[in-house]
Tab-separated table of C-alpha atoms in Angstrom:
chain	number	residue	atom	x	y	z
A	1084	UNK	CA	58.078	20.688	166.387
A	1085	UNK	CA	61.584	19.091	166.934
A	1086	UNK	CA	62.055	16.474	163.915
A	1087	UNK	CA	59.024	16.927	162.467
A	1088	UNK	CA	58.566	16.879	158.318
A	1089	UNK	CA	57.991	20.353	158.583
A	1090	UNK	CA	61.072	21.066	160.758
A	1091	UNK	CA	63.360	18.585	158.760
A	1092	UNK	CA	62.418	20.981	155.175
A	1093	UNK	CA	63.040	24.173	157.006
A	1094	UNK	CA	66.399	22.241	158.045
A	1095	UNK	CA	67.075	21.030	154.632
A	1096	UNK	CA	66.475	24.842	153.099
A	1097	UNK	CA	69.090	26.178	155.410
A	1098	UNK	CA	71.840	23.644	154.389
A	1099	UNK	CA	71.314	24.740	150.510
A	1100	UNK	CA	74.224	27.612	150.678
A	1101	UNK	CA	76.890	24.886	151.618
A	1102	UNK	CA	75.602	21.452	149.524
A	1103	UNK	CA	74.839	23.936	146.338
A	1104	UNK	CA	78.685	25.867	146.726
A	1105	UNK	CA	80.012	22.244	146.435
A	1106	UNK	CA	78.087	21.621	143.369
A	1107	UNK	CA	79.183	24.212	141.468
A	1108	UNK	CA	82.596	23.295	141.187
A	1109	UNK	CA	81.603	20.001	139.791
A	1110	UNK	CA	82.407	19.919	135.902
A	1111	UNK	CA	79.255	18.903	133.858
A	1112	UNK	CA	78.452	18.643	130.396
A	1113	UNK	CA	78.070	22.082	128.299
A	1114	UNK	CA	74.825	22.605	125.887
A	1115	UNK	CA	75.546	22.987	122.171
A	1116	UNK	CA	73.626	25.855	120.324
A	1117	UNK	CA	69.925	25.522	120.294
A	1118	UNK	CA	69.695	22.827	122.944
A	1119	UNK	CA	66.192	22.195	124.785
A	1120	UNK	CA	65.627	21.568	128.045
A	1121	UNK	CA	62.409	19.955	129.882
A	1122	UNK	CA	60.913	19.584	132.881
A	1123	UNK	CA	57.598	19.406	134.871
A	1124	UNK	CA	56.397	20.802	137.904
A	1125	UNK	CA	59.516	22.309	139.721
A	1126	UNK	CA	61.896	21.407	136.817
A	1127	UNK	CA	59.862	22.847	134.384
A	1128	UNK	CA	60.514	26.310	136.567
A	1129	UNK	CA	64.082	25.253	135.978
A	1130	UNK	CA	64.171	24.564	132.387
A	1131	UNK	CA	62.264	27.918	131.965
A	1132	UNK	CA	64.585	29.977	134.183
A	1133	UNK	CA	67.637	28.227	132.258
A	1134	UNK	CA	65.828	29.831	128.610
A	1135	UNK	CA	65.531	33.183	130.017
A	1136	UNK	CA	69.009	33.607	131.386
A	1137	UNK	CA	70.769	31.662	128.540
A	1138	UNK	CA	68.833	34.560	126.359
A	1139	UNK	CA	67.062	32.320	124.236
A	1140	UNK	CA	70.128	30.818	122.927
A	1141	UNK	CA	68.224	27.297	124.905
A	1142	UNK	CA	64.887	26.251	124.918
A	1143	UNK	CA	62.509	25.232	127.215
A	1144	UNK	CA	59.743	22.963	126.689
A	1145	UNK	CA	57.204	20.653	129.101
A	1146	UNK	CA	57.727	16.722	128.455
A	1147	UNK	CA	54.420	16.591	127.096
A	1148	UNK	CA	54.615	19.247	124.731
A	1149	UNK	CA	57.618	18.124	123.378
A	1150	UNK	CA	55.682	14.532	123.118
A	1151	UNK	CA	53.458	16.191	120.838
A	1152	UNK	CA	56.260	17.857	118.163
A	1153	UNK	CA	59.180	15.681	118.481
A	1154	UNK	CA	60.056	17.549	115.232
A	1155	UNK	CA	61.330	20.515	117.167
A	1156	UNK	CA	63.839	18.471	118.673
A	1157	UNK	CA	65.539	17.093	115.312
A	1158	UNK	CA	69.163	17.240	115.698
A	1159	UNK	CA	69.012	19.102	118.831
A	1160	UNK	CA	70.729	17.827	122.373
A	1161	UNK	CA	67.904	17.463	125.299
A	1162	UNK	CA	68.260	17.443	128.291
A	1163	UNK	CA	64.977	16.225	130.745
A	1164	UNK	CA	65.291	17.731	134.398
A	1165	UNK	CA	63.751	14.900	136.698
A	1166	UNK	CA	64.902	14.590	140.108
A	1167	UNK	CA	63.282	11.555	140.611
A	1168	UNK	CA	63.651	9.750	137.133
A	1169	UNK	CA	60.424	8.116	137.299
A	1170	UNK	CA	58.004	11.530	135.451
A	1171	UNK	CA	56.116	9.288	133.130
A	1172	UNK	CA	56.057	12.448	130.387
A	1173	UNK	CA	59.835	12.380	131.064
A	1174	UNK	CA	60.717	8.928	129.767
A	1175	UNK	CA	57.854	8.782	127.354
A	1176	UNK	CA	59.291	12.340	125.869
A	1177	UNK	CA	62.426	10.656	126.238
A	1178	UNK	CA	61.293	7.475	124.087
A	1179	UNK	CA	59.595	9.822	121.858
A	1180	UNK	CA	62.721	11.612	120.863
A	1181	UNK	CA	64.989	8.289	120.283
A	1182	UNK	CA	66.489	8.201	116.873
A	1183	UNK	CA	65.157	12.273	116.729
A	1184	UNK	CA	67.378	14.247	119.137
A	1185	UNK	CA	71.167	13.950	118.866
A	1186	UNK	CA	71.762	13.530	122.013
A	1187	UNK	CA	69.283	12.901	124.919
A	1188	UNK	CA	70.497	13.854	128.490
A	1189	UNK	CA	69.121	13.290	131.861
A	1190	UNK	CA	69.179	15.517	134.860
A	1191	UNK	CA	68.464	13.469	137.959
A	1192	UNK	CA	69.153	12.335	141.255
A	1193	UNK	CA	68.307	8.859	140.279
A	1194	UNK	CA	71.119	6.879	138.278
A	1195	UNK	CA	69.152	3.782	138.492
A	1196	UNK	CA	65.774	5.025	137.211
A	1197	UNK	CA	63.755	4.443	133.932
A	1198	UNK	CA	64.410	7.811	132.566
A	1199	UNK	CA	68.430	7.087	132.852
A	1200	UNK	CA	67.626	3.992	132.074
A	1201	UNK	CA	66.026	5.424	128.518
A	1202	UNK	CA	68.285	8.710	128.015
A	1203	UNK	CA	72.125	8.641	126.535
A	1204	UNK	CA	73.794	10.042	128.720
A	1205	UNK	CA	73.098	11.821	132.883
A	1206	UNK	CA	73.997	14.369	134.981
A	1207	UNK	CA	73.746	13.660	138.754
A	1208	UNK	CA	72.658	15.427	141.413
A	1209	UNK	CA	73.974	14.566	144.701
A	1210	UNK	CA	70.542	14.284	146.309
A	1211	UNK	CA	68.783	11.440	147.936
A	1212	UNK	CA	65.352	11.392	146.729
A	1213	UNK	CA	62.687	12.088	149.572
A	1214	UNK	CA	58.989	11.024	149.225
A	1215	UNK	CA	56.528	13.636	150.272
A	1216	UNK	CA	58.315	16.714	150.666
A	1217	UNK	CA	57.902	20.369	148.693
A	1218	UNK	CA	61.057	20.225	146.607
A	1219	UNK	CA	63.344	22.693	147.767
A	1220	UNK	CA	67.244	21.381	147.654
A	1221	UNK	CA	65.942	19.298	145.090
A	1222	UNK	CA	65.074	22.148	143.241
A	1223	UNK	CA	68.134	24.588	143.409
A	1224	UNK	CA	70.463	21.158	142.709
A	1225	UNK	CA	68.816	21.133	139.490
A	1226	UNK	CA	68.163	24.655	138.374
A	1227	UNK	CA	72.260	25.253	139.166
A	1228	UNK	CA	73.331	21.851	136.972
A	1229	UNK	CA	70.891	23.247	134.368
A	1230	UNK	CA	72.581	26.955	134.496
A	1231	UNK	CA	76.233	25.274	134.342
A	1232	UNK	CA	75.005	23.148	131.329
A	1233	UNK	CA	73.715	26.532	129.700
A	1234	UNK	CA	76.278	29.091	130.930
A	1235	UNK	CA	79.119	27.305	131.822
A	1236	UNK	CA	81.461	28.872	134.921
A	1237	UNK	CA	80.030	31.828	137.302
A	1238	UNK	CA	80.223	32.664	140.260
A	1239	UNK	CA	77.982	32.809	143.035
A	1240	UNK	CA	77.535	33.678	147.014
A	1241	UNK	CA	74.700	31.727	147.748
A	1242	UNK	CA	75.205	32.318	151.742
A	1243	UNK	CA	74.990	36.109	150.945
A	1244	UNK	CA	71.648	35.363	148.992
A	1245	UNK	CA	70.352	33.014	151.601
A	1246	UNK	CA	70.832	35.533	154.084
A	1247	UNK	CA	69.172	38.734	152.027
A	1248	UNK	CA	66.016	36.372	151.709
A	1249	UNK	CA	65.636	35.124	155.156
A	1250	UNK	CA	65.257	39.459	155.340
A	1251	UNK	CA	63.641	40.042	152.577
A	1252	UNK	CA	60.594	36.691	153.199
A	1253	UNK	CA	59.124	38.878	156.629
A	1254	UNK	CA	57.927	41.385	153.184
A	1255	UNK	CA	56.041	38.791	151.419
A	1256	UNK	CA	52.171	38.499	152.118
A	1257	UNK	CA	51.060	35.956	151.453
A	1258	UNK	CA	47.194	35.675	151.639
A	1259	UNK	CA	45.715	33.597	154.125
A	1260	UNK	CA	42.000	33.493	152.559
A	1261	UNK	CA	42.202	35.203	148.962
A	1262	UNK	CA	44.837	34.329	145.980
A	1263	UNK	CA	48.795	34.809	146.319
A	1264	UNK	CA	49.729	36.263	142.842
A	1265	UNK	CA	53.291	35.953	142.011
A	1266	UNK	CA	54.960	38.633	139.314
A	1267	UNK	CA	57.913	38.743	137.846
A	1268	UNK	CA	59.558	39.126	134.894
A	1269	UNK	CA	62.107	37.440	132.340
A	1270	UNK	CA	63.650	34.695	134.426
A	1271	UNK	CA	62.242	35.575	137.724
A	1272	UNK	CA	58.773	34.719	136.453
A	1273	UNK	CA	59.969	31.551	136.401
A	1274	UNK	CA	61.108	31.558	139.919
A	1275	UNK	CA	57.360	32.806	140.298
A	1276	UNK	CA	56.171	29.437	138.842
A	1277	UNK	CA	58.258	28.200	141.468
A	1278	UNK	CA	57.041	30.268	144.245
A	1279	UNK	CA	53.044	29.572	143.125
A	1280	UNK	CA	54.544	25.670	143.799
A	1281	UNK	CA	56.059	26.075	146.928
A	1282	UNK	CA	52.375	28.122	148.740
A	1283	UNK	CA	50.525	25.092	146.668
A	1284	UNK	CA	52.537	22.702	148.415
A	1285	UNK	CA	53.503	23.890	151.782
A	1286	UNK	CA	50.202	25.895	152.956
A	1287	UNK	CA	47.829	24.094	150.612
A	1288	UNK	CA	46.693	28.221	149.377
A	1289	UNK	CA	45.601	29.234	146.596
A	1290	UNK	CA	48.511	31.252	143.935
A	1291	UNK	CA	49.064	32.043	140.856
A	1292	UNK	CA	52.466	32.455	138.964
A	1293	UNK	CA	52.234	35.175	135.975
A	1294	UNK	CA	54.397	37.957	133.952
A	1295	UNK	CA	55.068	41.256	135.272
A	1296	UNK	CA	53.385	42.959	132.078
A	1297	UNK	CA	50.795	40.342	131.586
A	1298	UNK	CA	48.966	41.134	135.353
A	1299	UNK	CA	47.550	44.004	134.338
A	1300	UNK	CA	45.870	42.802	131.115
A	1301	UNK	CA	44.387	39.414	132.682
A	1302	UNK	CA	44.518	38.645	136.836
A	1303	UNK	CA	44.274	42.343	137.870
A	1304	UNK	CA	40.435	41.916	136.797
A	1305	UNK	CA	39.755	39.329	139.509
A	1306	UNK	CA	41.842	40.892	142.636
A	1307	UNK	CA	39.455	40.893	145.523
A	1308	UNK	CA	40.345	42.370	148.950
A	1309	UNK	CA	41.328	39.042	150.453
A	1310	UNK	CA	44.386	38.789	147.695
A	1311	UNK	CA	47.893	39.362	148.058
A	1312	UNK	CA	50.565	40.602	145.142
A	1313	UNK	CA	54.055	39.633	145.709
A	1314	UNK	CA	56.380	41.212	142.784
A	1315	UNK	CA	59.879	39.834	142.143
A	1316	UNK	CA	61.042	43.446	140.592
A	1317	UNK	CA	64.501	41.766	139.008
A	1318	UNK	CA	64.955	42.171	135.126
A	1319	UNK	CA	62.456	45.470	135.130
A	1320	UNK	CA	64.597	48.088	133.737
A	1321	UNK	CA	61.275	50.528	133.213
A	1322	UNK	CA	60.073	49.831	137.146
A	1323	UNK	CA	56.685	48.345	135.699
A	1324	UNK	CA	57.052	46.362	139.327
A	1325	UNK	CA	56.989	49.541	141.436
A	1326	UNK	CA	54.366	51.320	139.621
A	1327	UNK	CA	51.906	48.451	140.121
A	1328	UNK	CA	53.094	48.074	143.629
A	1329	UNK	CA	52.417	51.783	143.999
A	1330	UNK	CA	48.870	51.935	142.424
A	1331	UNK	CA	47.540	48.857	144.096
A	1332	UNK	CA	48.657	49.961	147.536
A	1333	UNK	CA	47.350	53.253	146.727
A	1334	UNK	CA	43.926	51.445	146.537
A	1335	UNK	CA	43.931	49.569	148.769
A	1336	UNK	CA	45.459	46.699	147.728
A	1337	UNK	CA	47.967	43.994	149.639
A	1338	UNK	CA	51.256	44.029	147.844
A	1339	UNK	CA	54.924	43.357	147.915
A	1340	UNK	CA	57.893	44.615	146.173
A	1341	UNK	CA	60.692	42.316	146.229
A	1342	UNK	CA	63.788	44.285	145.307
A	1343	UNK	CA	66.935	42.222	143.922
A	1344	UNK	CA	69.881	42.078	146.507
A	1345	UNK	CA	72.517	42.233	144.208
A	1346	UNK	CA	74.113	43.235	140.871
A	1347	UNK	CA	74.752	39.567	140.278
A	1348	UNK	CA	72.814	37.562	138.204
A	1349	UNK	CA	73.209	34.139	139.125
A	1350	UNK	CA	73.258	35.255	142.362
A	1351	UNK	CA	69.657	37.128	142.029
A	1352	UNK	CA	68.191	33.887	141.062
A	1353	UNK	CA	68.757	31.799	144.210
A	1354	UNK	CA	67.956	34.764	145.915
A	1355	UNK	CA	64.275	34.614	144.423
A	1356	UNK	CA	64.092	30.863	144.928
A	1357	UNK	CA	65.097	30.501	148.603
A	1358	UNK	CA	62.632	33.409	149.571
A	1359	UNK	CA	59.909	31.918	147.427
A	1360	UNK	CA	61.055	29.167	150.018
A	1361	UNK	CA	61.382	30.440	153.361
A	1362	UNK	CA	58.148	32.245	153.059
A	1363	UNK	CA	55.804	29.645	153.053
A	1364	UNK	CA	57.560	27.962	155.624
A	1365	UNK	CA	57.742	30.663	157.902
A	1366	UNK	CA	53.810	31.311	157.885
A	1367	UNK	CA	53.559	27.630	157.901
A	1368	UNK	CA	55.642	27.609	161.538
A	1369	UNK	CA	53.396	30.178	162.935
A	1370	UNK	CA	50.568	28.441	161.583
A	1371	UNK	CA	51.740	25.773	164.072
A	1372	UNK	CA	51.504	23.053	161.382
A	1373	UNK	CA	54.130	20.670	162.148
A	1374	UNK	CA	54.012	19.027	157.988
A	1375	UNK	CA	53.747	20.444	154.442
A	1376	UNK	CA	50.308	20.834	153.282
A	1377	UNK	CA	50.903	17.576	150.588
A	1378	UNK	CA	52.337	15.276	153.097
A	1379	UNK	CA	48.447	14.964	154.667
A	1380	UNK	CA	46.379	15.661	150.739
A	1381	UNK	CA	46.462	11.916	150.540
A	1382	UNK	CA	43.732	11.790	148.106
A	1383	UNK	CA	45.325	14.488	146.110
A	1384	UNK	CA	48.824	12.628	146.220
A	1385	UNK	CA	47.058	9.393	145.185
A	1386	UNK	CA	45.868	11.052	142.103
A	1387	UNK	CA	48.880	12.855	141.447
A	1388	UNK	CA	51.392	10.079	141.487
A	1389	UNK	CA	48.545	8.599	139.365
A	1390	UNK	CA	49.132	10.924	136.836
A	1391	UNK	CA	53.104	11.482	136.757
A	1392	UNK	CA	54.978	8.573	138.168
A	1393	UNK	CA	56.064	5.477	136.164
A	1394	UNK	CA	55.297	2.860	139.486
């Protein structure tokens, strides 16, 4: 497997600790008070994350959405998360909110690209845009610029995190023939939307990202046999994430319960997002595949760029 796609992301995931502790020293633009934020797909895990942990003082909205009431915006700074720069919601969100927002803000790795192009002002990310990969440095680039934006200087060990996951990942089931539900709650759900992503994108499996509280109301009803629960227990001061993990196992049921590492916050966060990570990839490796899932769904890439890249 030496140099293949699948090897080069597993390589990319372990170089996060060092690229994303040089990052955070860079000085960035802060948010002013009820700022939004927007993404889709991975970025709309990091806008969401970046609402949770700024306590609501930020919002977080999907391009589209915020297409659709560019009234919400009025007066407000925005700032689209878009590694590429090319999200067709993006820049027509972007377009939308001309003359609306005060200011408009990109967060990209692509200086040159029609969103910066359309936006006031960027923030880059020191990442060289890769075509058919499962974002993953990508990712945590983003969701940290977004967090310094929101929260302004913190610190962080993200070797130490790195490390507890590549432990912590052997714990995760993920289901080979049912549905992987992801729990969590506060801003580790929406490390969970993350995590659905990653087993979408890397094994091609079926997931599903939801709230801690809202499983047992809705998806519980549908668990078959053949599913897995993994529970992300951070932000669950009443344990609602080990007494579910307790009564499905007690039934029968394949679960997980993903304690946090640390005391840490920030710290907790990348902890989530590299396991959500290293996971997939590591059943992927004994899978023997030697790509992500999405690099060989040509049919579903074709309709997917389709549908979300200005070409």
């Amino acid at each position: 497997m030496t140099g293949s796609p699948l090897t080069a992301t597993m390589r990319e995931v372990g170089e996060q600790p060092s690229k994303l502790r040089s990052f955070l020293s860079v000085p960035v633009v802060r948010a002013t008070s009820g700022s939004i934020f927007v993404g889709a797909g991975d970025s709309y895990a990091a806008a969401l994350a970046t609402f949770y942990l700024s306590g609501g003082k930020y919002l977080a909205f999907d391009p589209y959405a915020i297409f659709t009431i560019p009234s919400a915006a009025a007066g407000r700074d925005v700032f689209f998360i878009s590694v590429s720069g090319r999200t067709s919601s993006n820049i027509s969100a972007a377009r939308k909110l001309r003359g609306v927002a005060r200011r408009r803000i990109a967060i990209t790795a692509n200086q040159d690209g029609p969103l910066a192009e359309e936006v006031d002002d960027i923030i880059l990310l020191p990442y060289g845009s890769k075509a058919r990969v499962a974002g993953t440095l990508s990712f945590t680039l983003a969701l940290l610029a977004s967090m310094k934006v929101a929260l302004g200087d913190f610190s962080c060990n993200f070797s130490r995190a790195y490390s507890a996951a590549k432990v912590a990942q052997k714990k995760a089931a993920i289901s080979d023939h049912g549905t992987t539900y992801i729990l969590g709650n506060n801003a580790v759900h929406a490390i969970a939307v993350y995590g659905a992503a990653k087993v979408y994108e890397i094994l091609g499996y079926r997931a599903d990202a939801e709230q801690l509280e809202e499983f047992s109301h809705m998806e519980l009803f549908s668990l078959k046999a053949s599913d897995s629960v993994i529970i992300f227990s951070a932000f669950d001061p009443a344990r609602i994430g080990a007494r579910l993990h307790a009564a499905l196992r007690s039934r029968g049921y394949v679960a997980s319960l993903l304690d946090p590492h640390s005391p840490n916050t920030v710290e907790t966060i990348f902890y989530y997002a590299f396991l959500s990570q290293l996971a997939p990839l590591a059943k992927a490796q004994a899978k023997g595949l030697s790509e992500p899932y999405l690099a060989g769904a040509r049919k579903k890439l074709q309709v997917s760029d389709s549908m979300i890249y200005q070409m």
